Coordinates of C-alpha atoms in Angstrom, one line a residue:
X3 CA 153.3 28.9 41.5
X4 CA 151.1 25.8 40.6
X5 CA 148.8 26.4 43.3
X6 CA 148.9 30.0 42.0
X7 CA 147.6 29.4 38.9
X8 CA 145.3 26.7 39.4
X9 CA 143.3 29.6 42.1
X10 CA 143.7 32.4 39.1
X11 CA 142.4 29.3 36.5
X12 CA 139.4 28.9 39.2
X13 CA 138.6 32.5 39.9
X14 CA 138.7 33.0 36.2
X15 CA 136.1 29.9 35.2
X16 CA 133.9 31.4 38.2
X17 CA 133.7 34.9 36.5
X18 CA 132.3 33.7 33.6
X19 CA 130.1 31.0 35.1
X20 CA 128.0 33.9 37.0
X21 CA 128.3 36.7 34.0
X22 CA 127.2 33.5 32.5
X23 CA 124.1 32.9 35.1
X24 CA 123.5 36.2 35.6
X25 CA 122.8 37.4 31.8
X26 CA 120.6 34.6 31.4
X27 CA 118.4 35.7 34.3
X28 CA 118.6 39.4 33.0
X29 CA 117.4 38.0 29.5
X30 CA 114.9 36.1 31.3
X31 CA 114.0 38.9 34.2
X32 CA 113.4 41.7 30.5
X33 CA 111.7 38.6 28.9
X34 CA 109.3 38.2 30.9
X35 CA 108.6 41.8 32.2
X36 CA 108.2 42.5 28.3
X37 CA 105.5 39.7 28.4
X38 CA 103.6 41.0 31.9
X39 CA 103.8 44.2 30.1
X40 CA 102.5 43.7 27.2
X41 CA 100.3 41.2 28.6
X42 CA 99.0 44.5 30.7
X43 CA 98.7 47.0 27.4
X44 CA 96.0 43.9 26.6
X45 CA 94.5 44.3 29.8
X46 CA 94.4 47.8 30.2
X47 CA 93.2 48.3 26.2
X48 CA 90.4 45.3 27.3
X49 CA 89.3 47.5 30.2
X50 CA 89.4 50.5 28.6
X51 CA 87.1 49.3 25.5
X52 CA 84.6 48.3 28.1
X53 CA 84.6 51.5 29.3
X54 CA 83.9 53.1 25.7
X55 CA 81.4 49.7 25.0
X56 CA 79.8 51.9 28.7
X57 CA 80.2 55.1 27.1
X58 CA 78.2 54.2 23.9
X59 CA 75.2 53.6 25.9
X60 CA 75.2 56.4 28.0
X61 CA 75.9 58.4 24.8
X62 CA 72.9 57.2 22.7
X63 CA 70.8 57.0 25.7
X64 CA 71.5 60.9 27.0
X65 CA 70.9 61.6 22.8
X66 CA 67.7 59.9 22.5
X67 CA 66.3 61.7 25.7
X68 CA 68.0 65.1 24.9
X69 CA 66.6 64.7 21.5
X70 CA 63.0 64.3 23.4
X71 CA 63.5 66.9 25.5
X72 CA 63.8 69.6 22.5
X73 CA 60.8 68.3 21.0
X74 CA 58.8 69.2 24.5
X75 CA 60.4 72.6 24.9
X76 CA 58.6 73.2 21.9
X77 CA 55.6 72.7 23.9
X78 CA 54.6 75.4 26.4
X79 CA 51.6 73.0 27.8
X80 CA 54.1 69.9 27.6
X81 CA 52.5 66.9 25.5
X82 CA 50.2 64.6 26.3
X83 CA 51.0 60.9 27.1
X84 CA 50.2 59.5 22.9
X85 CA 52.2 62.3 21.7
X86 CA 54.8 62.1 23.5
X87 CA 55.0 58.0 22.9
X88 CA 54.8 58.7 19.0
X89 CA 57.6 61.0 19.6
X90 CA 59.5 58.5 21.6
X91 CA 59.0 55.8 19.0
X92 CA 60.3 58.8 16.6
X93 CA 63.6 59.0 18.0
X94 CA 64.0 55.7 19.0
X95 CA 63.5 54.3 15.8
X96 CA 65.6 57.1 14.4
X97 CA 68.6 55.6 15.8
X98 CA 68.0 52.2 14.4
X99 CA 71.1 50.5 13.7
X100 CA 70.0 49.9 10.2
X101 CA 69.6 53.5 10.1
X102 CA 71.9 55.3 12.7
X103 CA 75.1 54.9 15.0
X104 CA 76.5 57.4 18.2
X105 CA 80.3 56.8 18.4
X106 CA 83.2 58.8 19.7
X107 CA 86.2 58.1 22.5
X108 CA 89.3 59.6 23.2
X109 CA 91.8 56.2 23.6
X110 CA 89.8 54.6 21.0
X111 CA 86.2 53.9 19.5
X112 CA 82.6 53.5 21.1
X113 CA 79.9 53.0 18.3
X114 CA 76.5 52.8 20.0
X115 CA 72.7 51.9 18.2
X116 CA 69.4 50.3 19.0
X117 CA 69.5 46.7 18.0
X118 CA 65.6 45.5 19.0
X119 CA 62.7 48.2 20.3
X120 CA 61.1 45.6 21.8
X121 CA 58.0 47.3 22.7
X122 CA 57.9 49.2 19.2
X123 CA 53.5 47.9 19.0
X124 CA 53.1 48.7 22.3
X125 CA 50.7 51.6 23.6
X126 CA 52.4 51.5 27.0
X127 CA 54.8 53.9 29.9
X128 CA 57.8 52.9 29.8
X129 CA 59.4 51.0 26.9
X130 CA 61.7 48.8 26.7
X131 CA 64.8 48.9 24.0
X132 CA 68.2 46.5 23.5
X133 CA 71.2 48.5 23.1
X134 CA 74.5 47.3 21.1
X135 CA 77.5 49.2 21.4
X136 CA 81.1 48.3 20.7
X137 CA 83.7 49.4 22.3
X138 CA 86.9 49.5 20.5
X139 CA 91.4 49.8 21.9
X140 CA 93.6 49.2 19.8
X141 CA 92.2 45.9 18.2
X142 CA 91.2 44.8 21.7
X143 CA 86.8 44.8 21.6
X144 CA 83.8 44.6 23.9
X145 CA 80.7 44.2 23.0
X146 CA 77.5 44.6 25.1
X147 CA 73.9 44.4 24.9
X148 CA 72.2 46.3 27.4
X149 CA 67.8 46.7 28.0
X150 CA 66.9 50.1 28.8
X151 CA 63.8 51.8 29.5
X152 CA 63.0 54.4 28.2
X153 CA 59.8 57.2 29.6
X154 CA 59.8 55.8 32.4
X155 CA 56.6 56.3 34.6
X156 CA 54.7 59.3 34.3
X157 CA 52.2 59.1 36.8
X158 CA 51.8 62.6 38.6
X159 CA 53.7 62.2 42.0
X160 CA 50.3 62.1 44.2
X161 CA 49.4 58.9 42.8
X162 CA 52.8 56.9 43.6
X163 CA 51.2 55.6 46.7
X164 CA 48.6 53.8 48.4
X165 CA 48.3 56.3 50.9
X166 CA 49.6 60.1 50.8
X167 CA 49.3 63.8 52.1
X168 CA 50.4 66.2 51.0
X169 CA 50.4 70.4 51.6
X170 CA 49.3 72.8 49.3
X171 CA 51.4 75.6 48.2
X172 CA 48.8 78.0 50.0
X173 CA 49.7 76.2 53.0
X174 CA 53.1 76.0 53.3
X175 CA 53.4 80.2 52.9
X176 CA 50.9 80.7 55.7
X177 CA 49.2 77.9 58.2
X178 CA 45.5 79.8 57.9
X179 CA 45.1 78.4 54.3
X180 CA 45.3 75.0 55.4
X181 CA 42.8 73.1 55.5
X182 CA 42.4 71.8 59.0
X183 CA 45.0 68.8 59.5
X184 CA 46.8 69.4 56.3
X185 CA 49.8 67.0 55.7
X186 CA 48.4 64.7 58.6
X187 CA 47.9 61.2 58.4
X188 CA 45.5 59.2 61.3
X189 CA 46.1 55.9 61.3
X190 CA 43.3 54.8 64.5
X191 CA 43.5 51.4 64.5
X192 CA 44.3 48.6 62.6
X193 CA 44.4 49.6 59.1
X194 CA 46.0 47.6 56.7
X195 CA 48.9 49.0 53.9
X196 CA 49.9 47.3 51.0
X197 CA 52.4 50.1 49.1
X198 CA 54.1 52.8 50.0
X199 CA 53.2 55.7 51.9
X200 CA 53.8 59.3 51.7
X201 CA 52.9 61.8 55.1
X202 CA 54.0 65.8 54.3
X203 CA 54.0 66.5 58.2
X204 CA 53.0 64.0 60.8
X205 CA 52.1 60.4 61.2
X206 CA 49.4 59.6 64.4
X207 CA 48.6 56.4 65.5
X208 CA 46.1 54.8 67.0
X209 CA 46.2 50.9 68.5
X210 CA 42.4 52.0 69.3
X211 CA 39.8 52.8 66.6
X212 CA 37.1 55.7 66.6
X213 CA 33.3 55.3 65.9
X214 CA 30.8 57.9 66.1
X215 CA 27.1 56.9 67.2
X216 CA 25.1 59.0 70.0
X217 CA 27.9 59.1 71.5
X218 CA 32.4 59.2 70.7
X219 CA 34.3 55.7 71.3
X220 CA 37.3 54.1 71.0
X221 CA 37.7 50.7 70.1
X222 CA 40.7 48.3 71.2
X223 CA 42.0 47.3 68.3
X224 CA 46.3 46.9 67.2
X225 CA 48.2 49.4 65.6
X226 CA 48.2 49.4 61.9
X227 CA 50.2 47.5 59.5
X228 CA 52.3 47.6 56.7
X229 CA 52.0 44.5 55.0
X230 CA 54.6 43.3 52.7
X231 CA 54.2 44.4 48.6
X232 CA 53.3 41.8 45.6
X233 CA 57.7 41.3 45.3
X234 CA 57.9 40.6 48.9
X235 CA 59.8 43.8 49.7
X236 CA 58.6 46.1 52.2
X237 CA 56.1 48.6 52.0
X238 CA 58.1 52.1 52.7
X239 CA 56.8 55.0 54.4
X240 CA 58.4 58.6 54.5
X241 CA 57.4 61.1 57.4
X242 CA 58.3 64.4 56.8
X243 CA 57.5 66.1 60.6
X244 CA 57.3 63.5 63.7
X245 CA 55.6 60.8 64.2
X246 CA 53.4 60.8 67.6
X247 CA 51.1 57.2 68.9
X248 CA 48.2 58.0 71.6
X249 CA 48.4 56.9 74.9
X250 CA 44.9 55.7 76.8
X251 CA 44.6 55.0 80.8
X252 CA 44.2 51.6 81.6
X253 CA 42.5 48.3 79.3
X254 CA 39.6 50.5 78.7
X255 CA 41.5 52.9 77.2
X256 CA 39.8 55.9 77.7
X257 CA 41.6 58.7 76.8
X258 CA 42.3 61.7 79.5
X259 CA 39.1 64.5 79.9
X260 CA 37.8 66.4 77.4
X261 CA 39.5 65.0 74.6
X262 CA 37.7 66.9 71.7
X263 CA 37.8 64.0 68.0
X264 CA 37.0 66.8 65.7
X265 CA 39.6 68.8 67.1
X266 CA 42.1 66.2 67.3
X267 CA 41.9 65.1 63.7
X268 CA 41.5 69.5 62.7
X269 CA 45.3 69.6 64.5
X270 CA 48.0 70.7 62.1
X271 CA 51.0 70.6 64.4
X272 CA 50.9 68.0 66.9
X273 CA 51.3 69.5 71.0
X274 CA 54.9 66.7 73.0
X275 CA 51.7 66.3 75.5
X276 CA 49.2 63.9 77.0
X277 CA 47.4 61.8 75.5
X278 CA 50.2 62.4 72.9
X279 CA 53.5 60.5 72.5
X280 CA 56.5 61.6 70.3
X281 CA 58.4 58.8 68.9
X282 CA 62.2 59.3 67.4
X283 CA 61.9 55.8 65.1
X284 CA 58.7 53.5 64.0
X285 CA 58.4 50.6 65.9
X286 CA 56.3 47.9 66.7
X287 CA 54.4 50.6 69.1
X288 CA 53.6 52.8 66.0
X289 CA 53.0 50.5 63.4
X290 CA 53.0 46.3 63.6
X291 CA 54.4 44.0 60.9
X292 CA 57.1 44.3 58.1
X293 CA 58.7 48.4 57.2
X294 CA 60.9 50.6 56.5
X295 CA 61.2 54.7 57.8
X296 CA 62.4 56.8 56.1
X297 CA 62.4 59.8 58.5
X298 CA 62.9 62.7 56.9
X299 CA 61.9 66.2 56.3
X300 CA 60.7 66.6 53.3
X301 CA 62.3 69.8 51.9
X302 CA 62.0 69.1 48.3
X303 CA 58.1 69.7 48.3
X304 CA 57.8 72.5 49.2
X305 CA 54.2 72.3 48.4
X306 CA 52.1 70.1 45.5
X307 CA 50.9 71.6 42.2
X308 CA 47.6 72.7 43.0
X309 CA 45.3 70.1 41.0
X310 CA 43.0 71.9 38.5
X311 CA 39.7 69.7 38.8
X312 CA 37.8 73.2 38.1
X313 CA 39.2 73.5 35.3
X314 CA 38.1 70.2 33.7
X315 CA 34.8 71.8 33.9
X316 CA 34.7 73.3 30.4
X317 CA 35.4 70.2 28.5
X318 CA 32.1 68.5 29.1
X319 CA 30.1 71.4 30.1
X320 CA 27.6 72.7 27.2
X321 CA 23.6 74.5 27.3
X322 CA 20.8 73.3 25.4
X323 CA 21.2 77.0 22.6
X324 CA 24.8 75.1 22.1
X325 CA 25.4 74.0 18.3
X326 CA 24.2 70.7 17.5
X327 CA 22.7 69.9 21.1
X328 CA 19.6 67.3 20.7
X329 CA 17.3 68.4 23.4
X330 CA 14.9 65.9 24.4
X331 CA 11.6 66.2 26.5
X332 CA 12.0 63.3 29.5
X333 CA 8.4 62.0 31.5
X334 CA 7.5 62.8 35.0
X335 CA 7.8 59.7 36.8
X336 CA 9.8 57.8 39.2
X337 CA 9.7 55.7 42.2
X338 CA 11.6 58.7 44.3
X339 CA 8.8 61.5 43.9
X340 CA 9.0 63.7 40.9
X341 CA 11.9 62.6 38.9
X342 CA 12.2 64.1 35.1
X343 CA 13.3 59.6 33.9
X344 CA 15.3 58.7 30.2
X345 CA 14.6 55.1 30.1
X346 CA 16.4 53.2 27.6
X347 CA 17.6 55.9 24.9
X348 CA 19.7 55.3 22.1
X349 CA 22.3 58.3 22.2
X350 CA 25.3 57.7 20.0
X351 CA 25.7 59.8 18.0
X352 CA 24.3 63.6 19.4
X353 CA 24.7 65.9 22.3
X354 CA 22.1 65.6 24.2
X355 CA 20.2 67.9 26.7
X356 CA 16.9 67.2 28.9
X357 CA 14.3 68.9 29.9
X358 CA 10.5 68.0 31.5
X359 CA 8.3 70.0 29.5
X360 CA 10.0 73.6 29.2
X361 CA 12.2 73.1 32.6
X362 CA 15.6 72.8 32.3
X363 CA 16.5 72.6 36.2
X364 CA 15.0 69.9 38.4
X365 CA 15.5 66.1 39.3
X366 CA 16.5 63.9 36.0
X367 CA 17.2 59.5 36.3
X368 CA 18.6 57.5 33.7
X369 CA 17.9 53.9 33.9
X370 CA 17.7 51.1 31.5
X371 CA 19.9 50.8 28.6
X372 CA 21.5 53.9 27.5
X373 CA 23.6 55.4 25.5
X374 CA 24.5 59.2 25.1
X375 CA 27.4 60.5 22.9
X376 CA 27.3 63.2 25.2
X377 CA 25.0 64.3 28.1
X378 CA 24.9 67.9 29.8
X379 CA 21.6 68.5 32.6
X380 CA 21.4 72.1 34.9
X381 CA 19.8 69.7 37.5
X382 CA 20.7 66.7 39.9
X383 CA 21.4 63.5 37.8
X384 CA 20.5 59.9 39.5
X385 CA 22.1 56.6 37.4
X386 CA 20.3 53.8 37.8
X387 CA 17.6 52.3 40.9
X388 CA 14.2 51.0 39.9
X389 CA 15.0 48.2 37.5
X390 CA 18.3 45.5 37.2
X391 CA 20.6 46.0 34.9
X392 CA 20.7 49.4 34.7
X393 CA 23.3 50.4 31.7
X394 CA 24.5 53.9 31.3
X395 CA 27.1 55.0 28.5
X396 CA 29.0 58.5 28.1
X397 CA 31.6 57.7 24.9
X398 CA 32.5 61.2 25.0
X399 CA 31.4 62.3 28.8
X400 CA 29.0 64.2 30.5
X401 CA 28.5 67.2 32.9
X402 CA 25.7 67.6 36.2
X403 CA 25.3 70.8 37.2
X404 CA 23.8 70.0 40.5
X405 CA 24.6 66.7 42.4
X406 CA 24.9 63.7 40.7
X407 CA 23.8 60.1 42.6
X408 CA 25.0 56.5 41.2
X409 CA 22.6 53.6 42.7
X410 CA 21.5 50.2 42.9
X411 CA 21.9 47.6 40.1
X412 CA 24.1 50.1 37.4
X413 CA 26.7 50.0 35.6
X414 CA 28.3 53.4 34.0
X415 CA 30.2 54.3 31.8
X416 CA 32.5 57.4 30.6
X417 CA 34.3 60.3 32.1
X418 CA 32.4 62.4 34.0
X419 CA 32.0 66.1 35.8
X420 CA 29.5 67.3 38.6
X421 CA 29.9 70.8 39.8
X422 CA 27.7 69.5 42.9
X423 CA 28.2 66.8 44.7
X424 CA 28.7 62.8 44.4
X425 CA 27.0 59.9 45.9
X426 CA 27.7 56.5 45.6
X427 CA 25.2 53.8 47.2
X428 CA 23.1 50.9 46.6
X429 CA 24.2 47.3 45.4
X430 CA 25.6 45.5 42.4
X431 CA 27.5 48.8 41.2
X432 CA 30.0 48.8 38.5
X433 CA 31.6 51.6 37.7
X434 CA 34.4 52.3 34.8
X435 CA 34.7 56.2 34.7
X436 CA 37.0 59.1 35.8
X437 CA 34.7 61.5 37.4
X438 CA 35.6 64.6 38.1
X439 CA 33.4 66.5 41.6
X440 CA 33.1 70.3 42.6
X441 CA 31.9 69.1 45.7
X442 CA 31.9 66.5 47.9
X443 CA 32.0 63.0 48.0
X444 CA 29.5 60.3 50.4
X445 CA 30.0 56.6 49.6
X446 CA 28.0 55.1 51.4
X447 CA 25.3 52.0 52.3
X448 CA 27.1 50.0 49.6
X449 CA 26.3 46.0 50.4
X450 CA 27.3 43.5 47.7
X451 CA 25.9 39.8 48.4
X452 CA 29.1 37.5 48.1
X453 CA 26.7 34.6 46.6
X454 CA 26.7 37.4 43.5
X455 CA 29.5 39.9 43.4
X456 CA 32.5 40.6 46.5
X457 CA 33.1 43.7 44.6
X458 CA 32.6 46.8 43.1
X459 CA 33.4 46.1 39.5
X460 CA 35.1 47.9 36.8
X461 CA 37.5 51.2 37.9
X462 CA 37.6 54.3 38.6
X463 CA 39.5 57.5 39.1
X464 CA 37.6 60.0 41.3
X465 CA 38.8 63.7 42.2
X466 CA 37.1 65.8 44.2
X467 CA 38.2 69.6 45.1
X468 CA 36.0 68.7 48.7
X469 CA 36.1 65.8 51.3
X470 CA 35.6 62.0 50.4
X471 CA 33.9 60.0 52.9
X472 CA 33.9 56.2 52.8
X473 CA 31.7 54.5 55.2
X474 CA 29.7 51.4 56.0
X475 CA 30.7 49.4 52.9
X476 CA 29.5 45.7 53.3
X477 CA 28.3 46.7 57.3
X478 CA 28.8 44.0 59.6
X479 CA 29.9 41.1 56.2
X480 CA 32.8 39.3 57.2
X481 CA 34.5 39.5 53.4
X482 CA 35.6 42.4 51.8
X483 CA 34.0 44.8 48.8
X484 CA 37.3 44.9 46.5
X485 CA 36.9 48.4 44.9
X486 CA 39.2 49.2 42.8
X487 CA 39.9 53.4 42.2
X488 CA 41.6 55.6 43.5
X489 CA 39.7 59.0 45.3
X490 CA 42.0 62.6 45.4
X491 CA 40.6 65.3 47.8
X492 CA 41.9 68.8 48.1
X493 CA 40.6 68.4 51.8
X494 CA 40.5 65.8 54.0
X495 CA 39.5 61.3 53.2
X496 CA 38.2 59.6 55.8
X497 CA 37.3 56.3 55.6
X498 CA 35.5 53.3 58.6
X499 CA 36.8 50.0 58.8
X500 CA 34.7 49.4 61.5
X501 CA 31.4 47.8 60.0
X502 CA 32.8 48.4 57.4
X503 CA 34.9 45.1 55.1
X504 CA 36.7 47.9 52.0
X505 CA 40.0 46.4 50.3
X506 CA 40.2 49.3 47.6
X507 CA 43.1 48.3 45.3
X508 CA 44.5 52.0 43.3
X509 CA 45.3 54.1 46.7
X510 CA 44.1 57.3 48.1
X511 CA 46.0 61.3 48.1
X512 CA 44.4 64.1 50.4
X513 CA 45.9 67.6 52.5
X514 CA 44.2 65.1 55.3
X515 CA 44.0 61.8 56.4
X516 CA 41.6 59.8 58.5
X517 CA 41.4 55.9 59.2
X518 CA 39.6 53.8 61.1
X519 CA 39.3 50.6 61.5
X520 CA 39.0 47.3 64.1
X521 CA 40.3 43.9 62.6
X522 CA 38.3 40.5 63.0
X523 CA 34.1 40.2 63.6
X524 CA 31.6 43.3 63.9
X525 CA 28.0 42.4 64.5
X526 CA 24.7 43.8 65.1
X527 CA 24.9 43.1 69.1
X528 CA 22.4 40.4 68.7
X529 CA 23.9 38.5 65.8
X530 CA 27.5 38.9 67.8
X531 CA 28.0 34.8 69.0
X532 CA 31.8 35.2 69.7
X533 CA 32.9 35.8 73.4
X534 CA 34.7 38.7 74.8
X535 CA 33.2 41.4 71.9
X536 CA 33.1 44.9 72.1
X537 CA 29.8 46.0 72.9
X538 CA 29.3 49.6 71.7
X539 CA 25.1 51.0 71.6
X540 CA 23.8 47.7 70.5
X541 CA 27.1 46.7 68.1
X542 CA 29.4 44.0 68.8
X543 CA 33.3 44.2 67.4
X544 CA 35.5 41.4 68.3
X545 CA 37.5 41.7 71.2
X546 CA 41.0 43.0 71.3
X547 CA 42.8 39.4 71.8
X548 CA 40.9 37.5 69.2
X549 CA 41.8 40.6 66.8
X550 CA 45.3 39.5 66.1
X551 CA 44.7 36.4 63.9
X552 CA 41.9 38.1 61.5
X553 CA 42.5 40.2 59.0
X554 CA 41.8 44.7 58.8
X555 CA 38.8 45.1 58.1
X556 CA 40.1 48.5 55.8
X557 CA 42.9 47.7 53.8
X558 CA 44.4 49.8 51.1
X559 CA 46.5 48.1 48.3
X560 CA 48.3 50.6 45.7
X561 CA 47.6 49.5 41.9
X562 CA 48.7 51.2 39.4
X563 CA 47.2 49.2 36.9
X564 CA 43.9 52.4 37.4
X565 CA 46.5 54.8 36.3
X566 CA 47.4 52.7 32.8
X567 CA 43.6 52.9 32.2
X568 CA 43.2 56.3 32.4
X569 CA 45.7 57.6 31.6
X570 CA 45.2 60.4 29.0
X571 CA 41.8 61.8 32.0
X572 CA 44.9 62.5 34.0
X573 CA 45.6 65.8 35.3
X574 CA 48.6 67.2 35.1
X575 CA 49.0 63.8 33.5
X576 CA 50.8 65.6 30.3
X577 CA 54.4 64.9 30.0
X578 CA 56.8 68.1 30.6
X579 CA 60.3 66.8 31.6
X580 CA 61.8 63.7 30.1
X581 CA 62.5 60.9 32.9
X582 CA 65.9 59.4 32.7
X583 CA 66.4 56.1 31.1
X584 CA 66.9 53.2 33.3
X585 CA 68.4 50.0 32.6
X586 CA 67.6 46.6 33.2
X587 CA 70.2 44.2 32.3
X588 CA 73.6 44.2 30.8
X589 CA 74.7 42.0 28.7
X590 CA 78.3 40.7 27.1
X591 CA 78.5 38.9 23.9
X592 CA 80.7 37.8 22.8
X593 CA 82.8 37.9 19.3

């Protein structure tokens, strides 16, 4: 009995002890669970505050863009760049933190405002602003400063590429409406391109460059190269159709018999047969150097908007009998024949129209230092030549009914509309202008002395309804002529880098583009002293193996600065749609 009683007492003790331990554990567990739940709730509040802060930024950026778009919708033709900047300034100022906030939130609250309008005083696009956004949930708060770009890049699609071939709406609807080769990019030989490329139809490359003298020739070189951009990123190429290379028979590089070059560059559809070889991707047998190929069908671009070059005519044209026109007499002398010469004339406040005797037509020449508010002629016009240091300025523009020639030792300023053809030739040329051309453009035989200046100075944009041909620039020189320009043609662009040596900073855009170039050196045959030259009808081109370490004689480098310079004269540059805002940087701000 005594043992039994002792056992019962021990059992009771153990029971009480176990109950106590479990009670302590239960209390501890409940405490831990409640503490964890509280921390989880705090974390959830912080996360929600963070999300609310982000929503505040998105709310404000969307609100700013909505109000801008609402204003744009009031104007059928959109707003000019300057008008758009003014409206952007107004809307951003409206939401400065000292003026107004946007608020909202269901699980908590957020508020957002413009803390700092960084680019307030700058006449640029896009413009940066710093948005302060605060999210609050159950006393937990998150604050961020987000740098946002508003306004976006308002450069037209055709001007966003170093090289761009496009298909017009008319051609997309019916092939008989296409110009020869429309949508295709032909890169023959060692052409260099730095910047993105867009090819609406087919890309055709070759490791030979074409040259035409008495006969057609193919000069052995390398495939084109896509140069790395200044920021270190690779140049990209988008191809809407197929990729082809030209195939050659042996080292001498002969094609199949009866291969017609003109027919070749006029093709819209490329046959899947010799001498064309279809490629599945871009590799070292299509391009050399760094590149990224984005090979896709361009269903998003069924046809480009037709830039209305002819529509610019009415902005510049006027006649001798129009109001406020000053008709001036010209002198009948000149070295180029019977030219009506305007020499060292100053009409900075006048609309000028020249004549000789009673004749408003013929060939007129402006030289010396001459300034006009506006200028128009029914005849042809020659700028410069004969005399050094010709500086000719059209403050509000010029209109030429006939052809325009820009010659030696000439600096030209101001926009020009040419109803005929444009020719740029000679030495020491400076062009600061946007030139609209109803005819064709020929830039040729321009040479530049390295000891004076190796470049065509200035910066210019050319819009042409017909083809643009650039050839024999810095002919047989080892250094390049640097040209800062953008060329747009509604027909085709052809550029030579065999005899020429060119760096074009800007870009080119046309339905068809044909570029021919070798790398390295070229001379008149008698002057070529290097080994293994390729001799073509009295001209010598560096051997293809020696070209491996040489630069291209035709390099096109994308440069947007020129578009910013002439933003108000760029065709189709009116803003009709607000570009999405772009977040540049997000920084958390401690309380």
